[in-house]
PDB file of C-alpha atoms in Angstrom:
ATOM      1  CA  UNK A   1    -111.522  -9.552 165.439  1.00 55.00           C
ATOM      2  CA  UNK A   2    -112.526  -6.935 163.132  1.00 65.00           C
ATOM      3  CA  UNK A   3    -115.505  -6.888 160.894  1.00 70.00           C
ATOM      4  CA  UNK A   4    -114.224  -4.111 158.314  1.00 80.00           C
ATOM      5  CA  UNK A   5    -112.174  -4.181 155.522  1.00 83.00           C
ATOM      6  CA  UNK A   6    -109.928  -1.727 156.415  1.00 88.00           C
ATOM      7  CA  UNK A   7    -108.869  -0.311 159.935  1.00 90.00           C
ATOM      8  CA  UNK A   8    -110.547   2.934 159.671  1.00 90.00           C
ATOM      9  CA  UNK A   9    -112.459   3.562 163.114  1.00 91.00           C
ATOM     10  CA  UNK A  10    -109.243   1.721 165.307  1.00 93.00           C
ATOM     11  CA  UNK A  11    -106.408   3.663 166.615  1.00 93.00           C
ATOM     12  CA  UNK A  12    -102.880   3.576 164.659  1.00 92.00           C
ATOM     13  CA  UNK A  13    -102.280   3.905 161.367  1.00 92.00           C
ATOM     14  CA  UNK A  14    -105.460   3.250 158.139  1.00 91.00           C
ATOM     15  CA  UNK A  15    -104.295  -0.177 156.370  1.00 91.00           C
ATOM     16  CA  UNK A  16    -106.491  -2.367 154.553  1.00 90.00           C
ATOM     17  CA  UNK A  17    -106.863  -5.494 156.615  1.00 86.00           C
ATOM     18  CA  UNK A  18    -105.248  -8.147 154.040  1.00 85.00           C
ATOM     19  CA  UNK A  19    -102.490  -6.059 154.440  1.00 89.00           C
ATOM     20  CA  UNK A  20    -101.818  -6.322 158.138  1.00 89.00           C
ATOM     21  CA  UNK A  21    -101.273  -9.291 160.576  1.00 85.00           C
ATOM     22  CA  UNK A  22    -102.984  -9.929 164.484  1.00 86.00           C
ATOM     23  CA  UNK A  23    -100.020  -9.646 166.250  1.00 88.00           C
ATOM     24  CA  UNK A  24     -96.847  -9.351 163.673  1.00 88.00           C
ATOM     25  CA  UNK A  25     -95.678  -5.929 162.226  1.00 88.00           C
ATOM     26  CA  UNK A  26     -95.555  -2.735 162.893  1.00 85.00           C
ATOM     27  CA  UNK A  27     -99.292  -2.282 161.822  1.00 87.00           C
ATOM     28  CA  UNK A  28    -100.649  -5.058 163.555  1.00 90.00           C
ATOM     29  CA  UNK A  29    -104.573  -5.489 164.963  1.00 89.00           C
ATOM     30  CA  UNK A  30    -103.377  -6.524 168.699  1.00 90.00           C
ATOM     31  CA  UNK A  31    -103.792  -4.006 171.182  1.00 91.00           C
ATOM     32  CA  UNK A  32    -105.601  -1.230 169.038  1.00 93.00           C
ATOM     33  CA  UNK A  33    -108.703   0.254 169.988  1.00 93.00           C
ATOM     34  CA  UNK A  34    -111.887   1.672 168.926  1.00 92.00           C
ATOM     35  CA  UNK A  35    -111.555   5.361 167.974  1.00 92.00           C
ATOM     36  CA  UNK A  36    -115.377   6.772 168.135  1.00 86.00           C
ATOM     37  CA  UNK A  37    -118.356   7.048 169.871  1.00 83.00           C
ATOM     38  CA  UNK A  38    -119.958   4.665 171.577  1.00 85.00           C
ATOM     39  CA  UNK A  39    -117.403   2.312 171.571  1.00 86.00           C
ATOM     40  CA  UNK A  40    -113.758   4.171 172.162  1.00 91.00           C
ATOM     41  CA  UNK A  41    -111.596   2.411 173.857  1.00 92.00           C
ATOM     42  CA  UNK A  42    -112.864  -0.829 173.250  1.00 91.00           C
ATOM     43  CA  UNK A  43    -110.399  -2.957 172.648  1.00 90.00           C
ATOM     44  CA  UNK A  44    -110.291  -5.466 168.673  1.00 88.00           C
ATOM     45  CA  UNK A  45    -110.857  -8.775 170.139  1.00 89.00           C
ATOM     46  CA  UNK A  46    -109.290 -12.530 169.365  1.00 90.00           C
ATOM     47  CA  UNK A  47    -112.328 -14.490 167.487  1.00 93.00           C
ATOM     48  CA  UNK A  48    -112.367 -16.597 170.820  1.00 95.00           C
ATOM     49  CA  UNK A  49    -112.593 -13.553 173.030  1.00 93.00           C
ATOM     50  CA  UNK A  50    -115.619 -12.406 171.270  1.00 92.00           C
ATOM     51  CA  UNK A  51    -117.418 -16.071 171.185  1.00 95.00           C
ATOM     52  CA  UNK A  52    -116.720 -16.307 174.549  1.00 95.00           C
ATOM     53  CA  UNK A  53    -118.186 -11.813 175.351  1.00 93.00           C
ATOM     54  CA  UNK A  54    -121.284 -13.225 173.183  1.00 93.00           C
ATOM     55  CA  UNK A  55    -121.701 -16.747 175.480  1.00 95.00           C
ATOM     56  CA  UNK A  56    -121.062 -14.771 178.837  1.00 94.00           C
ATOM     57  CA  UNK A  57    -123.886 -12.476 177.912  1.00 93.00           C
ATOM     58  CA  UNK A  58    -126.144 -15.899 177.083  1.00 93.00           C
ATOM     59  CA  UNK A  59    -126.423 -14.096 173.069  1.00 93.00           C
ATOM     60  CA  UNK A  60    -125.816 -16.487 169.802  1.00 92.00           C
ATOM     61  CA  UNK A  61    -123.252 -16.072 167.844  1.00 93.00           C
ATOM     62  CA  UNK A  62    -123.649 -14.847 164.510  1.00 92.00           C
ATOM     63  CA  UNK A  63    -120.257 -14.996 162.820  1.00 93.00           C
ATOM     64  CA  UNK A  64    -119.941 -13.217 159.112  1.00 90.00           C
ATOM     65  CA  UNK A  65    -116.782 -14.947 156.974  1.00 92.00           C
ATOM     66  CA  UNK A  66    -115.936 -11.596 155.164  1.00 89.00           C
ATOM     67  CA  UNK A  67    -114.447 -12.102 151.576  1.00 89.00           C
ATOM     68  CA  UNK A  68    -110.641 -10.735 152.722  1.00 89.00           C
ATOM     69  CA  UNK A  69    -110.768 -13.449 154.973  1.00 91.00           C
ATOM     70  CA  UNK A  70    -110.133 -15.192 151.165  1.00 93.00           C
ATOM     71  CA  UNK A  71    -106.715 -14.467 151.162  1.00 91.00           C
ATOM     72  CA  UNK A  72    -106.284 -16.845 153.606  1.00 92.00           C
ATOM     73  CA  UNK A  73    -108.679 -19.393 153.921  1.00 96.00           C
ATOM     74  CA  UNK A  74    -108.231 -19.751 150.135  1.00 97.00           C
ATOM     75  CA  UNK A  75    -104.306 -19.608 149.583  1.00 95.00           C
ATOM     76  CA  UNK A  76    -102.296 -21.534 147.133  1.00 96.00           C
ATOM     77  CA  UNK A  77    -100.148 -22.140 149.879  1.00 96.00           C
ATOM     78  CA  UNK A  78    -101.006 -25.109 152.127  1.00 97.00           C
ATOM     79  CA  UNK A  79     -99.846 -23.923 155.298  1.00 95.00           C
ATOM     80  CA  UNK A  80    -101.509 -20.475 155.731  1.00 93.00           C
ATOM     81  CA  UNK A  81    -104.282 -22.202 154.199  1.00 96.00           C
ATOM     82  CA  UNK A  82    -104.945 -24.725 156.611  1.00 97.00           C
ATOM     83  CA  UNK A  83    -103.759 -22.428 159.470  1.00 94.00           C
ATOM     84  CA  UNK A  84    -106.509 -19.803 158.636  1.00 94.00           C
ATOM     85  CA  UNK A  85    -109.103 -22.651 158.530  1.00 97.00           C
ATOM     86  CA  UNK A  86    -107.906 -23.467 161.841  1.00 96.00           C
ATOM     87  CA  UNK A  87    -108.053 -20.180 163.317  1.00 94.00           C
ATOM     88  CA  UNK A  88    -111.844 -20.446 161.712  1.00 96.00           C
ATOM     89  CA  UNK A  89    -113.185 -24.108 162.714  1.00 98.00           C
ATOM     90  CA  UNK A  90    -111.090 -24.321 166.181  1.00 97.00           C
ATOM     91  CA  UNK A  91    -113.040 -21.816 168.293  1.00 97.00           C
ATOM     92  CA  UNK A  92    -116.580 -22.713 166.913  1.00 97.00           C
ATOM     93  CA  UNK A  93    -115.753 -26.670 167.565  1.00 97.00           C
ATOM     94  CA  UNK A  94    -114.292 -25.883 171.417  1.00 97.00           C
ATOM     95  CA  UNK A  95    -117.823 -23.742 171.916  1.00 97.00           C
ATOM     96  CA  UNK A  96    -120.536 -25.155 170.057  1.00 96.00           C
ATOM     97  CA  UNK A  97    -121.363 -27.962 173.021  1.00 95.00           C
ATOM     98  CA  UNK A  98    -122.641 -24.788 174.825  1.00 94.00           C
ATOM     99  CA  UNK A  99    -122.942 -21.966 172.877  1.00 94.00           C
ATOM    100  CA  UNK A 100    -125.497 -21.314 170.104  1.00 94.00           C
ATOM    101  CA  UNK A 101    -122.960 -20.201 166.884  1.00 95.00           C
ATOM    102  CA  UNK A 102    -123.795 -19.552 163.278  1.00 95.00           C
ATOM    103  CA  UNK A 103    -121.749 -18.846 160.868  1.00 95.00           C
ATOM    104  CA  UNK A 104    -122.185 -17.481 156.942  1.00 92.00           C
ATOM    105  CA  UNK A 105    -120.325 -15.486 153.897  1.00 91.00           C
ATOM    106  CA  UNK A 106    -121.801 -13.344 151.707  1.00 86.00           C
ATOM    107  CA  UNK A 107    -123.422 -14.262 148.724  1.00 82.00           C
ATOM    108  CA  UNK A 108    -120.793 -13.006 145.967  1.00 86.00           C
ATOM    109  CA  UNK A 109    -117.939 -15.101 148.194  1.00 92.00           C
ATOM    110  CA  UNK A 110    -118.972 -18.332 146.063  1.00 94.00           C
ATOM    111  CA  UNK A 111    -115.724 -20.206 146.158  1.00 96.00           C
ATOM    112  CA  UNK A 112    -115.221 -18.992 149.865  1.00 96.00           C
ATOM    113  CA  UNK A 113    -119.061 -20.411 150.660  1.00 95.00           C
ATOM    114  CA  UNK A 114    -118.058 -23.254 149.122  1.00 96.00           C
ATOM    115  CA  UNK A 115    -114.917 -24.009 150.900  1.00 97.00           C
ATOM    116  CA  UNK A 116    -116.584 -23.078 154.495  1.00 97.00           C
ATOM    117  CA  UNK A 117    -119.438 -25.413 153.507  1.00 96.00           C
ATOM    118  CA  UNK A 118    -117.407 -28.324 152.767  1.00 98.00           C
ATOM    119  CA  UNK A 119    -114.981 -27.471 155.888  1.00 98.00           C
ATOM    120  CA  UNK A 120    -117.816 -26.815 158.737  1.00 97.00           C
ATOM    121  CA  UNK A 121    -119.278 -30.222 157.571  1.00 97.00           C
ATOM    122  CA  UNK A 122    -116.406 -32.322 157.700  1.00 97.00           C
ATOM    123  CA  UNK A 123    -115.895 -30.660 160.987  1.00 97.00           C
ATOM    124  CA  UNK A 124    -119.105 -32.005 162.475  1.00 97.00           C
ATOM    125  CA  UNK A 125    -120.241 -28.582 162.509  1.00 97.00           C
ATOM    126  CA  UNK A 126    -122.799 -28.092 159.598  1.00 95.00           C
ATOM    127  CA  UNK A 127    -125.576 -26.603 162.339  1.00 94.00           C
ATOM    128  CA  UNK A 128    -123.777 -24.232 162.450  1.00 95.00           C
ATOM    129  CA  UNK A 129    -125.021 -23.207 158.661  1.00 93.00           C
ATOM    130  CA  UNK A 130    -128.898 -23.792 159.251  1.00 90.00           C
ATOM    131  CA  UNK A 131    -131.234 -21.411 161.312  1.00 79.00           C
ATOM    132  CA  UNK A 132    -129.479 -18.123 160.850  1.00 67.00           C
ATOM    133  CA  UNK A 133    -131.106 -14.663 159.840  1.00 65.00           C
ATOM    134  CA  UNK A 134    -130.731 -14.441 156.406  1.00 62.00           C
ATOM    135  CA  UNK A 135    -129.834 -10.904 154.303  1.00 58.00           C
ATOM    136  CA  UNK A 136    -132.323  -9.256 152.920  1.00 52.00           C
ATOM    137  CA  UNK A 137    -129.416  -7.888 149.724  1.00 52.00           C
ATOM    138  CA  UNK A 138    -127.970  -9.859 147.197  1.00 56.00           C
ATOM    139  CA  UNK A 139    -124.739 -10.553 145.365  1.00 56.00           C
ATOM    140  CA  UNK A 140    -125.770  -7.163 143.528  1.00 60.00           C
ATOM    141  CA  UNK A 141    -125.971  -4.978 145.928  1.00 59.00           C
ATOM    142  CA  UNK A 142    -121.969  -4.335 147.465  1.00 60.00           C
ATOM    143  CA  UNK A 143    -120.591  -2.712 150.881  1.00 58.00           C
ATOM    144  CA  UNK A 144    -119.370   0.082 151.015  1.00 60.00           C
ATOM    145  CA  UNK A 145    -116.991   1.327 153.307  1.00 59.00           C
ATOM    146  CA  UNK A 146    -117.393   4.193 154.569  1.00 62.00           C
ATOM    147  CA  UNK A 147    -121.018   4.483 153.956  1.00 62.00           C
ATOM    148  CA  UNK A 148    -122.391   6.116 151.592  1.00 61.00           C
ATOM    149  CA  UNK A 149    -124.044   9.624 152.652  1.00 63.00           C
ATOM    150  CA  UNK A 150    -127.676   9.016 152.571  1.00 60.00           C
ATOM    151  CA  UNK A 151    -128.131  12.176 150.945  1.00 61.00           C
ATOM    152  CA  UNK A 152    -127.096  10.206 147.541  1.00 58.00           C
ATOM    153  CA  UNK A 153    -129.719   8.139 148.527  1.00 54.00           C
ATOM    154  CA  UNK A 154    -132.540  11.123 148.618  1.00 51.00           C
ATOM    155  CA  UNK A 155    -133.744  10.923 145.279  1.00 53.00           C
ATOM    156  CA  UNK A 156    -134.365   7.529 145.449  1.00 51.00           C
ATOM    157  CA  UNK A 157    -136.108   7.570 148.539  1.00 47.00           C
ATOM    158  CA  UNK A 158    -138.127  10.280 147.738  1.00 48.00           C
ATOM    159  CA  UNK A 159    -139.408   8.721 144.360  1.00 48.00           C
ATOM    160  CA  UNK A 160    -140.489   5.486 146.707  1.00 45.00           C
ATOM    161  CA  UNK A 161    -142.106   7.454 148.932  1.00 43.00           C
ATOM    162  CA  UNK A 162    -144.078   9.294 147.245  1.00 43.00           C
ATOM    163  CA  UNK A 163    -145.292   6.235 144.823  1.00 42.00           C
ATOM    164  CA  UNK A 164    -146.035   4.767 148.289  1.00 41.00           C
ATOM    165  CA  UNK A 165    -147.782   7.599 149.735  1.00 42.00           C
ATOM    166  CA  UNK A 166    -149.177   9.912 147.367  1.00 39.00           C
ATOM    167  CA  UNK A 167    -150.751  13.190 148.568  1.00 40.00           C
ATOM    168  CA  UNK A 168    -149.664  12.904 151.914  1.00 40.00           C
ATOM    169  CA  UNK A 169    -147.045  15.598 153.233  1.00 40.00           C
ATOM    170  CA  UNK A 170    -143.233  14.384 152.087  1.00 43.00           C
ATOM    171  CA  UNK A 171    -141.635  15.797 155.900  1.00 42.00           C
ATOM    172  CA  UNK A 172    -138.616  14.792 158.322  1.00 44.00           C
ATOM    173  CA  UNK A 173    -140.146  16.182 161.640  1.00 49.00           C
ATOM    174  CA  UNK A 174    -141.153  19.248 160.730  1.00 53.00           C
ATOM    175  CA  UNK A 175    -139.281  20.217 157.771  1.00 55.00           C
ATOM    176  CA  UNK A 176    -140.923  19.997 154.146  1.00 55.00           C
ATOM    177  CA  UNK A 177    -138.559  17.630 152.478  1.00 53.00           C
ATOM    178  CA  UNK A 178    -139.733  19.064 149.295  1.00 54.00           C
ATOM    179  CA  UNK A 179    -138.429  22.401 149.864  1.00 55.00           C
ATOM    180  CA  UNK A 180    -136.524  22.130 153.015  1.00 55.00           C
ATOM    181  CA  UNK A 181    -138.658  24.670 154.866  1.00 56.00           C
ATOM    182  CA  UNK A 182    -140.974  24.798 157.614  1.00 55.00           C
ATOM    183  CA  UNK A 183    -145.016  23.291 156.866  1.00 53.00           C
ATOM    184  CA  UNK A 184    -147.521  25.645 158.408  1.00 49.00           C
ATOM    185  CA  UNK A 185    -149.445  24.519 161.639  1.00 49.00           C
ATOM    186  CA  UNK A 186    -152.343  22.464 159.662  1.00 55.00           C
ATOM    187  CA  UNK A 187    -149.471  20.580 158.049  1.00 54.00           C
ATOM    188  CA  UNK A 188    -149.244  21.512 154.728  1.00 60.00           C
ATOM    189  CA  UNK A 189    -145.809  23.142 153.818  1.00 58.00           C
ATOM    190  CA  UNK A 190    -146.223  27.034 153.475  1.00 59.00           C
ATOM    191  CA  UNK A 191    -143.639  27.343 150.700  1.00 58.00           C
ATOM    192  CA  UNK A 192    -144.398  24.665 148.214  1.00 56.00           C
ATOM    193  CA  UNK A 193    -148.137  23.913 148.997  1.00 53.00           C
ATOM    194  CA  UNK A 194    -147.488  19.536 149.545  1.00 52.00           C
TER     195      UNK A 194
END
């Protein structure tokens, strides 16, 4: 299971995840690892591998139907349709007896929200939709992936902060963030007088 929509951070070859399968092709998921810090080596688990990592360490499982997963759950095509939903519905239904699970998709996935709605339920499952943390963004605001760098976020940041906190020294530790220099011992910055 991987939660990103492509497979930058695993070993072997960058592909966009609707464009590779779990264990067909040359590009496949199975068997690739984690490439970075703190996690290398860690190896991209089945969906019921990682329900069952979360249970054995007595966590809840809070399970995120990304909008690639679309491709499949939402096919033309009957068969990889209702396999995918299987894949899906399956593991929650053999754990949710004794295992806390929750499961959500993002707010602009509204045919995919719709379709896991209507599928959990008919499943018996529909607790698992109630009681989860909810987002604090909305359809508006998108992932990105990679990250952005926050320092296209400065501006914006800044301009809060300040409205937030006015006259009070804008610092990271103890670097003026105004002017990227040193404050003086009392402080205030030595360079741009905040």
């Amino acid at each position: 299971m991987w939660h990103n929509s492509t497979t930058r951070g695993l070993t072997g070859p960058k592909a966009d995840v609707t464009d590779i399968w779990w264990a067909t092709g040359a590009d496949q998921l199975k068997g690739r690892t984690i490439d970075h810090v703190p996690y290398a080596g860690e190896t991209v688990y089945t969906f019921r591998e990682w329900l069952d990592g979360a249970r054995s360490q007595n966590m809840a499982a809070f399970v995120e139907l990304k909008g690639e997963a679309g491709q499949s759950l939402l096919s033309t095509n009957a068969s990889i349709r209702e396999a995918a939903w299987d894949e899906v519905i399956a593991p929650i239904a053999e754990r949710v007896s004794t295992q806390k699970i929750m499961i959500y998709t993002g707010a602009r996935n509204t045919d995919l929200k719709a379709e896991l709605t209507k599928r959990i339920e008919a499943a018996g499952l529909g607790a698992t939709l109630k009681n989860y943390p909810r987002r604090v963004d909305s359809a508006a605001v998108g992932w990105q992936e990679p990250a952005p760098p926050a320092s296209d976020q400065y501006a914006t940041c800044r301009s809060s902060r300040l409205s937030l906190m006015p006259g009070m020294l804008t610092r990271r530790g103890n670097t003026c963030l105004e002017c990227r220099r040193r404050p003086m011992a009392d402080g205030a910055c030595q360079t741009c007088d905040r």
